[in-house]
Every structure is written in C-alpha cells, then in structure tokens.
Short mmCIF file of C-alpha atoms in Angstrom, two decimals:
data_model
loop_
_atom_site.label_atom_id
_atom_site.label_comp_id
_atom_site.label_asym_id
_atom_site.label_seq_id
_atom_site.Cartn_x
_atom_site.Cartn_y
_atom_site.Cartn_z
CA LEU A 1 55.86 9.83 -54.70
CA THR A 2 59.46 11.02 -54.61
CA PHE A 3 58.32 14.55 -55.46
CA THR A 4 55.74 14.43 -52.66
CA ILE A 5 58.32 13.27 -50.08
CA LEU A 6 60.77 15.96 -51.21
CA SER A 7 58.02 18.58 -51.00
CA LEU A 8 57.11 17.49 -47.48
CA LEU A 9 60.77 17.55 -46.46
CA THR A 10 61.10 21.06 -47.88
CA ILE A 11 58.07 22.21 -45.91
CA VAL A 12 59.41 20.67 -42.70
CA ILE A 13 62.84 22.23 -43.19
CA PHE A 14 61.32 25.62 -44.04
CA ALA A 15 59.08 25.47 -40.96
CA SER A 16 62.07 24.58 -38.78
CA VAL A 17 64.07 27.49 -40.18
CA CYS A 18 61.14 29.85 -39.54
CA ARG A 19 60.79 28.64 -35.97
CA ALA A 20 64.52 29.03 -35.41
CA ALA A 21 64.37 32.54 -36.86
CA GLU A 22 61.73 33.48 -34.30
CA VAL A 23 64.08 32.90 -31.38
CA PRO A 24 65.32 36.31 -30.19
CA ASP A 25 69.01 37.01 -29.81
CA PRO A 26 69.39 37.39 -26.02
CA PHE A 27 72.28 39.82 -26.48
CA LYS A 28 70.01 42.11 -28.52
CA VAL A 29 67.22 41.68 -25.97
CA ASN A 30 69.69 42.65 -23.25
CA GLN A 31 70.57 45.79 -25.21
CA LEU A 32 66.85 46.63 -25.38
CA LEU A 33 66.63 46.33 -21.59
CA GLY A 34 69.36 48.99 -21.38
CA ARG A 35 68.97 51.33 -18.42
CA GLY A 36 65.89 50.15 -16.54
CA VAL A 37 64.16 50.42 -13.17
CA ASN A 38 62.35 48.09 -10.77
CA LEU A 39 58.72 48.82 -9.94
CA GLY A 40 59.25 47.29 -6.53
CA ASN A 41 57.48 47.26 -3.14
CA ALA A 42 54.09 46.92 -4.85
CA LEU A 43 53.15 43.53 -6.30
CA ASP A 44 56.02 41.95 -4.36
CA ALA A 45 54.62 43.13 -1.00
CA PRO A 46 52.48 40.66 0.99
CA SER A 47 49.56 42.68 -0.39
CA GLU A 48 49.81 45.64 -2.73
CA GLY A 49 49.94 48.89 -0.77
CA GLU A 50 51.26 47.29 2.41
CA TRP A 51 54.73 48.67 1.69
CA GLY A 52 53.58 52.11 0.61
CA VAL A 53 53.30 51.54 -3.14
CA VAL A 54 50.18 50.94 -5.23
CA LEU A 55 50.99 50.86 -8.93
CA LYS A 56 49.39 53.56 -11.06
CA GLU A 57 49.40 53.99 -14.80
CA GLU A 58 51.10 57.35 -14.36
CA PHE A 59 54.16 55.55 -12.94
CA PHE A 60 54.66 53.68 -16.23
CA GLN A 61 54.31 56.92 -18.16
CA ALA A 62 56.80 58.66 -15.86
CA VAL A 63 59.29 55.82 -16.46
CA LYS A 64 58.78 56.16 -20.22
CA ASP A 65 58.99 59.95 -20.24
CA ALA A 66 62.16 59.97 -18.13
CA GLY A 67 63.89 57.88 -20.78
CA PHE A 68 64.21 54.47 -19.15
CA SER A 69 64.51 51.56 -21.55
CA SER A 70 62.69 48.87 -19.55
CA ILE A 71 60.94 47.80 -16.36
CA ARG A 72 61.55 44.92 -13.97
CA LEU A 73 58.29 43.86 -12.33
CA PRO A 74 58.75 41.93 -9.05
CA VAL A 75 55.71 39.78 -8.11
CA ARG A 76 55.01 37.74 -4.97
CA TRP A 77 52.84 35.01 -6.53
CA SER A 78 53.10 32.83 -3.42
CA ALA A 79 50.94 35.26 -1.42
CA HIS A 80 48.13 35.00 -3.97
CA ALA A 81 47.84 31.30 -4.74
CA MET A 82 46.50 28.11 -3.22
CA THR A 83 48.88 26.26 -0.91
CA GLN A 84 47.48 22.85 -1.93
CA PRO A 85 47.19 21.30 -5.41
CA PRO A 86 46.45 22.55 -8.02
CA TYR A 87 48.07 25.72 -6.54
CA THR A 88 45.82 28.01 -8.57
CA ILE A 89 46.87 31.65 -8.71
CA ASN A 90 44.06 34.01 -7.65
CA PRO A 91 42.39 35.17 -10.91
CA ASP A 92 41.95 38.74 -9.62
CA PHE A 93 45.65 38.93 -8.81
CA MET A 94 46.52 37.56 -12.25
CA LYS A 95 44.36 40.32 -13.76
CA ARG A 96 46.27 42.89 -11.72
CA VAL A 97 49.62 41.58 -12.96
CA ASP A 98 48.17 41.50 -16.47
CA TRP A 99 47.25 45.16 -16.14
CA ALA A 100 50.77 46.09 -15.00
CA VAL A 101 52.43 44.11 -17.79
CA ASN A 102 50.15 45.75 -20.37
CA CYS A 103 50.89 49.21 -18.96
CA ALA A 104 54.53 48.56 -19.86
CA LEU A 105 54.03 46.75 -23.16
CA SER A 106 51.56 49.35 -24.47
CA ARG A 107 54.34 51.91 -24.04
CA LYS A 108 56.84 49.68 -25.88
CA LEU A 109 58.71 49.17 -22.61
CA PRO A 110 60.27 45.71 -22.30
CA VAL A 111 59.22 44.19 -18.99
CA MET A 112 60.99 41.53 -16.93
CA LEU A 113 58.34 39.62 -14.98
CA ASN A 114 59.60 37.52 -12.10
CA VAL A 115 58.80 35.36 -9.06
CA HIS A 116 59.81 37.44 -6.05
CA HIS A 117 59.99 36.90 -2.26
CA TYR A 118 59.08 33.22 -2.42
CA GLY A 119 59.97 32.57 1.21
CA GLU A 120 58.41 29.12 1.34
CA LEU A 121 60.62 27.90 -1.52
CA TYR A 122 63.73 29.40 0.08
CA ALA A 123 62.93 27.54 3.30
CA ASP A 124 62.00 24.16 1.77
CA PRO A 125 63.02 23.64 -1.87
CA VAL A 126 61.75 20.05 -1.89
CA LYS A 127 58.34 20.60 -0.33
CA GLU A 128 57.63 23.65 -2.52
CA LYS A 129 58.85 22.13 -5.78
CA GLU A 130 55.46 21.29 -7.31
CA ARG A 131 53.94 24.60 -6.26
CA PHE A 132 56.82 26.55 -7.82
CA LEU A 133 56.54 24.59 -11.07
CA SER A 134 52.77 25.09 -11.06
CA PHE A 135 53.25 28.84 -10.77
CA TRP A 136 55.46 28.86 -13.83
CA LYS A 137 53.09 26.63 -15.80
CA GLN A 138 50.26 29.07 -15.10
CA ILE A 139 52.30 32.24 -15.71
CA ALA A 140 53.91 30.92 -18.88
CA GLU A 141 50.64 29.70 -20.39
CA HIS A 142 48.85 32.92 -19.47
CA PHE A 143 51.43 35.13 -21.19
CA LYS A 144 52.48 32.80 -24.02
CA ASP A 145 51.08 35.06 -26.75
CA SER A 146 52.71 38.22 -25.41
CA PRO A 147 55.35 39.98 -27.53
CA ASP A 148 59.03 39.10 -27.26
CA ILE A 149 59.70 42.15 -25.08
CA LEU A 150 58.02 40.36 -22.18
CA ILE A 151 60.78 38.44 -20.45
CA PHE A 152 60.48 35.89 -17.64
CA GLU A 153 62.86 35.85 -14.66
CA LEU A 154 62.55 32.46 -12.96
CA LEU A 155 63.26 33.50 -9.36
CA ASN A 156 64.59 36.48 -7.46
CA GLU A 157 67.58 35.88 -5.17
CA PRO A 158 67.60 32.14 -4.36
CA GLN A 159 68.69 31.96 -0.71
CA LYS A 160 68.66 30.14 2.64
CA GLU A 161 68.04 26.40 2.03
CA LEU A 162 67.79 27.03 -1.71
CA THR A 163 71.54 26.82 -2.17
CA ALA A 164 73.35 26.18 -5.45
CA GLU A 165 72.59 22.46 -5.86
CA PRO A 166 68.83 22.53 -5.18
CA TRP A 167 68.50 25.81 -7.07
CA ASN A 168 70.15 24.34 -10.16
CA GLU A 169 67.57 21.52 -9.99
CA ARG A 170 64.56 23.83 -9.55
CA MET A 171 65.94 26.17 -12.21
CA LYS A 172 66.23 23.45 -14.84
CA GLU A 173 62.79 22.07 -13.99
CA SER A 174 61.08 25.47 -14.15
CA LEU A 175 62.94 26.34 -17.37
CA ALA A 176 61.61 23.13 -18.93
CA VAL A 177 58.06 24.00 -17.81
CA VAL A 178 58.29 27.47 -19.36
CA ARG A 179 59.73 26.12 -22.61
CA GLN A 180 56.67 23.87 -23.09
CA SER A 181 54.48 26.90 -23.83
CA ASN A 182 57.12 29.56 -24.54
CA PRO A 183 59.84 27.90 -26.65
CA ASN A 184 61.15 31.27 -27.87
CA ARG A 185 60.74 33.46 -24.79
CA THR A 186 63.90 35.08 -23.38
CA ILE A 187 64.48 33.87 -19.82
CA VAL A 188 66.47 35.53 -17.04
CA ILE A 189 68.32 33.38 -14.50
CA GLY A 190 70.45 34.32 -11.49
CA SER A 191 72.68 32.37 -9.16
CA ALA A 192 72.03 31.09 -5.65
CA HIS A 193 73.13 33.14 -2.62
CA TYR A 194 71.02 36.22 -3.43
CA ASN A 195 72.21 36.51 -7.06
CA GLN A 196 75.62 37.60 -5.78
CA ILE A 197 78.17 37.93 -8.54
CA HIS A 198 80.86 35.57 -7.27
CA TYR A 199 78.39 32.68 -7.05
CA LEU A 200 77.96 32.71 -10.83
CA THR A 201 80.54 29.92 -10.96
CA LEU A 202 78.02 27.59 -9.26
CA LEU A 203 75.25 28.28 -11.80
CA ASP A 204 74.55 25.31 -14.10
CA ILE A 205 72.37 26.50 -16.99
CA PRO A 206 71.55 23.94 -19.73
CA LYS A 207 74.10 24.71 -22.45
CA GLU A 208 71.69 23.95 -25.28
CA ASP A 209 69.31 26.76 -24.29
CA ARG A 210 70.94 29.94 -25.59
CA ASN A 211 67.97 32.31 -25.21
CA ILE A 212 68.91 33.25 -21.66
CA ILE A 213 70.14 36.39 -19.89
CA VAL A 214 72.02 35.94 -16.62
CA THR A 215 71.29 38.40 -13.83
CA VAL A 216 73.35 39.54 -10.84
CA HIS A 217 72.64 41.88 -7.92
CA ASP A 218 75.20 44.19 -6.34
CA TYR A 219 74.66 46.27 -3.19
CA PHE A 220 78.27 46.34 -2.02
CA PRO A 221 79.64 47.70 0.20
CA LEU A 222 76.66 46.92 2.47
CA THR A 223 78.06 49.20 5.16
CA PHE A 224 77.31 52.07 2.79
CA THR A 225 74.24 50.94 0.81
CA HIS A 226 72.33 49.49 3.78
CA GLN A 227 73.33 51.76 6.65
CA GLY A 228 70.47 51.97 9.12
CA ALA A 229 68.40 49.30 7.32
CA ASP A 230 66.54 47.46 10.06
CA TRP A 231 65.97 44.27 8.03
CA ILE A 232 69.70 43.52 7.78
CA THR A 233 70.67 40.79 10.26
CA ARG A 234 74.41 40.65 9.56
CA GLY A 235 76.38 43.16 11.61
CA ASP A 236 74.86 46.28 13.13
CA PRO A 237 73.40 48.51 10.37
CA ASN A 238 72.91 51.39 12.80
CA SER A 239 76.63 51.47 13.50
CA TRP A 240 77.16 52.11 9.77
CA LEU A 241 75.20 55.36 9.82
CA GLY A 242 77.20 58.25 8.41
CA THR A 243 79.20 56.07 6.00
CA LYS A 244 79.96 58.01 2.83
CA TRP A 245 81.01 56.95 -0.66
CA THR A 246 83.33 59.59 -2.04
CA GLY A 247 84.58 57.79 -5.15
CA THR A 248 88.14 57.10 -4.07
CA GLU A 249 90.17 54.75 -6.23
CA ASP A 250 89.85 51.96 -3.64
CA GLU A 251 86.06 52.42 -3.51
CA LYS A 252 85.81 52.32 -7.30
CA GLN A 253 88.02 49.24 -7.53
CA GLU A 254 85.66 47.29 -5.28
CA ILE A 255 82.86 47.81 -7.82
CA ILE A 256 85.14 47.32 -10.83
CA ARG A 257 86.40 43.95 -9.51
CA ASP A 258 82.86 42.63 -9.10
CA LEU A 259 81.54 43.85 -12.44
CA ASP A 260 84.69 42.72 -14.27
CA PHE A 261 84.15 39.26 -12.77
CA ALA A 262 80.54 39.20 -14.01
CA ALA A 263 81.53 40.47 -17.47
CA ALA A 264 84.35 37.91 -17.77
CA TRP A 265 81.99 35.11 -16.72
CA GLY A 266 79.46 36.25 -19.32
CA LYS A 267 82.10 36.34 -22.05
CA LYS A 268 83.49 32.93 -21.14
CA ASN A 269 80.03 31.35 -21.13
CA ASN A 270 78.65 33.42 -24.04
CA ARG A 271 75.78 34.77 -21.92
CA PRO A 272 74.53 38.37 -21.74
CA VAL A 273 74.51 39.83 -18.22
CA ASN A 274 71.93 42.01 -16.48
CA LEU A 275 72.50 43.92 -13.24
CA GLY A 276 69.02 43.32 -11.87
CA GLU A 277 69.29 45.25 -8.61
CA PHE A 278 71.52 47.93 -7.10
CA GLY A 279 70.77 50.97 -4.97
CA ALA A 280 71.66 52.82 -1.78
CA TYR A 281 69.27 53.23 1.16
CA GLU A 282 67.81 56.64 2.01
CA LYS A 283 69.77 56.98 5.27
CA ALA A 284 72.99 57.52 3.33
CA ASP A 285 73.62 61.15 2.32
CA MET A 286 72.25 62.03 -1.11
CA ASP A 287 75.57 63.12 -2.61
CA SER A 288 77.14 59.76 -1.76
CA ARG A 289 74.09 57.86 -2.99
CA ALA A 290 74.11 59.65 -6.33
CA ARG A 291 77.88 59.25 -6.71
CA TRP A 292 77.82 55.49 -5.96
CA THR A 293 74.73 54.90 -8.11
CA LYS A 294 76.17 56.71 -11.13
CA PHE A 295 79.46 54.87 -10.93
CA MET A 296 77.67 51.51 -10.66
CA ALA A 297 75.27 52.28 -13.52
CA ASP A 298 77.92 53.59 -15.89
CA ALA A 299 80.32 50.75 -15.07
CA ALA A 300 77.62 48.19 -15.90
CA ILE A 301 76.78 49.83 -19.22
CA GLU A 302 80.47 50.12 -20.13
CA ARG A 303 80.73 46.33 -19.71
CA GLY A 304 77.82 45.63 -22.03
CA MET A 305 75.32 44.90 -19.27
CA SER A 306 71.76 46.09 -18.93
CA PHE A 307 70.55 47.18 -15.48
CA HIS A 308 67.47 47.75 -13.33
CA TYR A 309 67.90 50.23 -10.49
CA TRP A 310 66.19 49.34 -7.18
CA GLU A 311 63.72 50.98 -7.18
CA PHE A 312 61.12 53.43 -8.52
CA CYS A 313 59.07 55.13 -5.80
CA ALA A 314 59.25 53.59 -2.33
CA ASN A 315 60.84 55.88 0.25
CA GLU A 316 63.85 53.70 1.01
CA PHE A 317 65.55 53.65 -2.40
CA GLY A 318 63.09 55.44 -4.66
CA LEU A 319 64.00 57.60 -7.62
CA TYR A 320 60.54 59.15 -7.64
CA ASP A 321 58.71 61.06 -4.91
CA GLN A 322 55.04 60.03 -4.84
CA LYS A 323 54.01 63.13 -2.88
CA THR A 324 55.49 65.68 -5.26
CA LYS A 325 55.07 63.45 -8.33
CA SER A 326 58.60 64.26 -9.39
CA PHE A 327 61.94 62.51 -9.65
CA ARG A 328 64.72 62.99 -7.14
CA LYS A 329 67.02 64.69 -9.63
CA PRO A 330 70.41 63.55 -8.26
CA LEU A 331 69.35 59.89 -8.40
CA LEU A 332 67.63 60.19 -11.76
CA GLU A 333 70.69 61.78 -13.32
CA ALA A 334 72.85 59.06 -11.76
CA VAL A 335 71.04 56.30 -13.66
CA LEU A 336 70.11 58.20 -16.83
CA PRO A 337 72.33 60.62 -18.75
CA PRO A 338 70.68 64.06 -18.50
CA LYS A 339 68.65 64.92 -21.58
#
C-alpha cells in the first residue's frame, strides 16, 4: 500500500513538473517577437476591405522574406458577433481569422492575436463585460491547441470610460477566462489610457501569473507623427503640417525618457516589454519619418524590448506599397537592419 501511494505521489509530482516545464519563458517569447509589424486596417476595420486592406497570403510571405520576426494581428471581433447572449462570433469570420493566423504560423512567424477597436467596451465597461469575456472564451477555446508562438493580447488601447480601475477588473477577469483553456499561453497586456507608457504604474497584473508580456504604444510627439490626421480630436492636426523630426538631442531625449521609463518599469516588475505600436503618418516628409522610426525601433531593441511597427500596407503608415508590391525602402530599412 505504501509503495502504491509513493508511486502515485511520484506520478503526480512528475506530471506537475512536466506541466510547469511547458510554460514558456515570456522573456524568451519576447525575444522571438523581435522586430515585428502590424497587419492592420484589415480585420480590425468595420469590415475587411473598408479601410483599403484585404489580407493576402503574399503579405505574410513578404513579411517573412523581408526578415521580420513576428506579426501582430489586430481583430475587431465586436463587429462580427452577436450583441445578445451567447454573443457567438460569426463562424465565417472565425474561419477568416483562422486563415490569417495559419498564414503566419505556417511560416514560423509568431503572431500576436488581439481584440481591437472594441468601442462598445470602451464606452460602457460594465454593460459589455459578459460579451467581452464571451469573446475570450470563444477565442481561447478555438485556438487552445495552437503552438506556443500564438500569443493572445487581451485588448488594444483601453480608453474613454475604460479607465485604469475598470480595465484592471476586466483584464483580470478575461485573463482568468483564457487561463481555463490556455494555462500555458503567453498573454500580452497593456495599460489603460491607450497603452501610454506613463500609465504603466496604474496596471495591476496578478503577480502569480508570470507568463505575461506587457505592451506599450508610443506615437510621440503627436505634432510630428499625426500631422494632418483627420481623426485626431486634440489640437489642430492640420496646423502641425510641415513638422519635421531631425534627430536633435532634445528630440531624441523625448523618446529616450519614455522608453527608459518603460524599461525601468519592466525591470522593477520582472516583466518583458513590447512596443506594440509606433509609426509616423504619411503627411510627414519621408526623411523625417524614416529618421524618427529608426531611432524609435533601435532604442526599443537596445532596451530589450520587442516591437511591432504600425503598420504593413495601408497608405497612412504603411511600409509596403500594395500597387507596386514593394516595400518603401526608407521605412523598411528604418525598422529592419539592411541585409
């Protein structure tokens, strides 16, 4: 009897060790993400194609051939799901997301799959709670058998009424939902207030869950990166037209201060950091865009971060010209060291 009990205990302990060994090191996963790019303005549009981008398999191959390490895949699930219980995601849309994820995974490209542009949740975090959690239950269960290089990002840029306190609540709840079916999946989490770096101090991630990467977004200074952008409601973006970024010491220090803050926060909290979005709008001059982008990308890598440039092939920020089927060389060389 004693031998049987000891044998059972040994099996239980061995199984526990094996399960623990399966949990990826998020710092190593973050290194795998490396220098990446967003495939934006497609599945995150109200309907794919509405914003000028329909994903094609050749895009994934172009990303791979260029030398990018990973892809961030923004998805607007809320536009393709029931608004009443059980909040079922449209099966055809799920198949489309499946196709995109597999286009990345089949090329050994890690892919960060997120919930993007969830305006209803931003406006009413209480009313939309169950729908948000239902999305993650469906997504997590659907992809639970995918390889470790599929990573889940819980929500892009919490904002408006989804301030720090309600976001911390929704974040913990959705994390718990994902962990039910994906106990070993690496999860990406950002702060409230649009994932801005200095709001990291308000982020309250469960300390016991270590398989997490923290993400930040940085588009500063907005007067340069968003000059002429008609969706910006703060200030007058048209009055910023002509703003250049020449790489003066003061201009560099603005970026350095932000990224140093993020890196220091990551070190203090023992969390890897990802720069999930950065980019400069097409109305800035190309020399300035390339200069700013390269400094931002290199500064992130120097601080041990991974990054995902915003974004691949839409006109506004795109690295890739869909008409010529070629990369805009100054931008490509800003985010990737020339081969």
